[in-house]
mmCIF file of C-alpha atoms in Angstrom:
data_model
loop_
_atom_site.group_PDB
_atom_site.id
_atom_site.type_symbol
_atom_site.label_atom_id
_atom_site.label_comp_id
_atom_site.label_asym_id
_atom_site.label_seq_id
_atom_site.Cartn_x
_atom_site.Cartn_y
_atom_site.Cartn_z
ATOM 1 C CA ALA F 1091 5.940 -43.117 -5.077
ATOM 2 C CA SER F 1092 4.263 -41.359 -2.890
ATOM 3 C CA ALA F 1093 6.713 -40.066 -0.284
ATOM 4 C CA VAL F 1094 9.168 -39.138 -3.776
ATOM 5 C CA MET F 1095 6.016 -37.199 -4.561
ATOM 6 C CA ALA F 1096 5.347 -35.305 -1.113
ATOM 7 C CA ALA F 1097 8.990 -34.769 -0.638
ATOM 8 C CA GLU F 1098 8.602 -32.727 -4.241
ATOM 9 C CA ALA F 1099 5.883 -31.009 -2.960
ATOM 10 C CA LEU F 1100 7.433 -30.197 0.023
ATOM 11 C CA SER F 1101 10.622 -28.599 -1.893
ATOM 12 C CA ARG F 1102 8.413 -26.263 -4.324
ATOM 13 C CA VAL F 1103 6.823 -24.277 -0.771
ATOM 14 C CA PRO F 1104 8.937 -21.128 -0.598
ATOM 15 C CA ASP F 1105 10.621 -21.710 3.379
ATOM 16 C CA VAL F 1106 8.825 -17.412 4.055
ATOM 17 C CA GLN F 1107 5.756 -15.362 2.608
ATOM 18 C CA ILE F 1108 6.056 -12.774 3.719
ATOM 19 C CA ASP F 1109 4.341 -8.406 2.993
ATOM 20 C CA GLY F 1110 6.956 -5.728 1.333
ATOM 21 C CA ASP F 1111 6.382 -3.468 4.332
ATOM 22 C CA GLY F 1112 4.620 -2.897 7.068
ATOM 23 C CA VAL F 1113 4.312 -4.333 11.308
ATOM 24 C CA PHE F 1114 1.570 -7.638 10.763
ATOM 25 C CA LYS F 1115 0.783 -11.134 12.492
ATOM 26 C CA TYR F 1116 3.161 -14.633 11.327
ATOM 27 C CA VAL F 1117 2.824 -18.238 11.703
ATOM 28 C CA LEU F 1118 5.515 -20.289 11.133
ATOM 29 C CA VAL F 1119 3.619 -23.701 10.072
ATOM 30 C CA ARG F 1120 5.500 -26.836 10.233
ATOM 31 C CA VAL F 1121 4.543 -28.285 6.827
ATOM 32 C CA ARG F 1122 4.999 -32.236 6.707
ATOM 33 C CA GLY F 1123 4.564 -34.993 3.619
ATOM 34 C CA ALA F 1124 3.732 -38.700 3.789
ATOM 35 C CA GLY F 1125 7.766 -40.146 4.600
ATOM 36 C CA ALA F 1126 9.135 -36.925 3.638
ATOM 37 C CA PRO F 1127 10.754 -35.032 6.345
ATOM 38 C CA ALA F 1128 9.039 -31.954 7.331
ATOM 39 C CA LYS F 1129 9.661 -28.692 7.100
ATOM 40 C CA ASP F 1130 9.320 -24.781 8.616
ATOM 41 C CA VAL F 1131 7.654 -22.057 7.050
ATOM 42 C CA VAL F 1132 7.695 -18.252 7.702
ATOM 43 C CA ARG F 1133 4.415 -16.660 6.887
ATOM 44 C CA GLY F 1134 2.799 -13.031 7.909
ATOM 45 C CA HIS F 1135 0.511 -10.926 6.185
ATOM 46 C CA GLY F 1136 -1.725 -7.504 6.854
ATOM 47 C CA TRP F 1137 -3.896 -8.734 5.357
ATOM 48 C CA ALA F 1138 -4.979 -11.278 8.520
ATOM 49 C CA GLU F 1139 -6.654 -10.211 11.707
ATOM 50 C CA TYR F 1140 -6.595 -13.217 13.319
ATOM 51 C CA HIS F 1141 -3.269 -16.100 13.274
ATOM 52 C CA ALA F 1142 -5.846 -18.484 12.520
ATOM 53 C CA ASP F 1143 -6.782 -16.518 9.677
ATOM 54 C CA LEU F 1144 -2.775 -17.189 8.005
ATOM 55 C CA PHE F 1145 -2.455 -21.186 9.451
ATOM 56 C CA GLU F 1146 -5.572 -21.507 8.169
ATOM 57 C CA ARG F 1147 -4.937 -20.607 4.509
ATOM 58 C CA THR F 1148 -1.003 -22.525 4.241
ATOM 59 C CA ALA F 1149 -2.870 -25.095 5.487
ATOM 60 C CA GLU F 1150 -6.292 -24.907 2.601
ATOM 61 C CA GLU F 1151 -3.342 -23.979 0.056
ATOM 62 C CA LEU F 1152 -1.069 -26.884 1.304
ATOM 63 C CA ALA F 1153 -3.539 -29.555 1.898
ATOM 64 C CA PRO F 1154 -4.017 -30.647 -2.270
ATOM 65 C CA HIS F 1155 -0.402 -31.053 -2.693
ATOM 66 C CA GLY F 1156 -1.018 -33.753 -0.204
ATOM 67 C CA LEU F 1157 0.751 -32.061 2.241
ATOM 68 C CA SER F 1158 -0.291 -30.897 6.533
ATOM 69 C CA CYS F 1159 -0.386 -28.229 8.023
ATOM 70 C CA GLU F 1160 1.109 -27.521 12.118
ATOM 71 C CA CYS F 1161 1.305 -24.716 14.233
ATOM 72 C CA LEU F 1162 3.938 -23.786 16.632
ATOM 73 C CA GLY F 1163 3.010 -20.259 17.172
ATOM 74 C CA GLY F 1164 3.003 -16.843 16.156
ATOM 75 C CA GLY F 1165 4.289 -13.395 16.254
ATOM 76 C CA ARG F 1166 4.454 -10.107 14.671
ATOM 77 C CA VAL F 1167 6.855 -8.945 11.932
ATOM 78 C CA SER F 1168 7.986 -5.531 11.712
ATOM 79 C CA HIS F 1169 9.819 -5.044 7.671
ATOM 80 C CA ARG F 1170 10.525 -1.860 6.567
ATOM 81 C CA PRO F 1171 12.518 -2.475 3.383
ATOM 82 C CA GLU F 1172 13.816 1.551 2.768
ATOM 83 C CA GLU F 1173 15.803 0.694 5.874
ATOM 84 C CA ARG F 1174 16.090 -2.993 5.384
ATOM 85 C CA LYS F 1175 15.383 -3.923 8.407
ATOM 86 C CA ILE F 1176 13.152 -6.410 9.634
ATOM 87 C CA HIS F 1177 12.377 -6.877 13.624
ATOM 88 C CA VAL F 1178 10.015 -10.000 14.743
ATOM 89 C CA TYR F 1179 8.433 -9.695 18.186
ATOM 90 C CA GLY F 1180 5.416 -11.014 20.391
ATOM 91 C CA TYR F 1181 3.294 -13.714 20.350
ATOM 92 C CA SER F 1182 0.223 -16.448 18.734
ATOM 93 C CA VAL F 1183 -3.063 -15.334 21.857
ATOM 94 C CA GLY F 1184 -4.227 -18.005 20.169
ATOM 95 C CA PHE F 1185 -0.915 -20.684 19.024
ATOM 96 C CA GLY F 1186 1.133 -19.320 21.709
ATOM 97 C CA ARG F 1187 5.146 -18.070 20.725
ATOM 98 C CA ALA F 1188 6.440 -19.127 17.687
ATOM 99 C CA ASP F 1189 10.800 -19.825 17.853
ATOM 100 C CA HIS F 1190 11.825 -16.426 16.867
ATOM 101 C CA ALA F 1191 15.185 -17.488 16.232
ATOM 102 C CA VAL F 1192 13.974 -19.888 13.782
ATOM 103 C CA THR F 1193 12.260 -17.590 12.349
ATOM 104 C CA THR F 1194 15.423 -14.911 11.923
ATOM 105 C CA GLU F 1195 17.310 -17.457 10.696
ATOM 106 C CA LYS F 1196 15.208 -18.096 7.583
ATOM 107 C CA LEU F 1197 14.338 -14.426 7.056
ATOM 108 C CA LYS F 1198 18.086 -13.635 6.870
ATOM 109 C CA ALA F 1199 17.926 -16.353 4.229
ATOM 110 C CA LYS F 1200 15.746 -14.548 1.964
ATOM 111 C CA TYR F 1201 17.210 -11.735 3.120
ATOM 112 C CA PRO F 1202 20.498 -11.433 3.173
ATOM 113 C CA ASP F 1203 20.745 -7.793 3.004
ATOM 114 C CA TYR F 1204 18.888 -6.897 5.660
ATOM 115 C CA GLU F 1205 19.451 -5.563 9.684
ATOM 116 C CA ILE F 1206 17.342 -8.498 11.000
ATOM 117 C CA THR F 1207 17.053 -8.730 14.933
ATOM 118 C CA TRP F 1208 13.646 -9.892 17.481
ATOM 119 C CA ALA F 1209 12.948 -10.014 20.816
ATOM 120 C CA ASP F 1210 10.151 -11.907 22.982
ATOM 121 C CA GLU F 1211 9.324 -8.506 24.091
ATOM 122 C CA GLY F 1212 5.510 -7.168 22.810
ATOM 123 C CA TYR F 1213 2.806 -8.033 21.480
#
């Protein structure tokens, strides 16, 4: 039963939560439930001074649901809604560079009408 509950809890975790516009840090987080498959999620917000702030907030939110988190890396997101463009780039000093290609695929699913690009350059 716990594996079923973990899978249900995991399915309720949004794949992408990012600010509606601006340039901000993001982390790619692997979320796991007991006996359930893992899922990678994107979290990016302007309030975060450090990538660790984003990761810790995510872990704190998901822990009560029996889900554990591992940070796969970070970077930055430039979100320009008026142009329908998102650019993913850079890295996290503490966590290293996230796989921006994975992040981009997740963003494309959430923003299908956007032009979404990524680059390893930049900080």
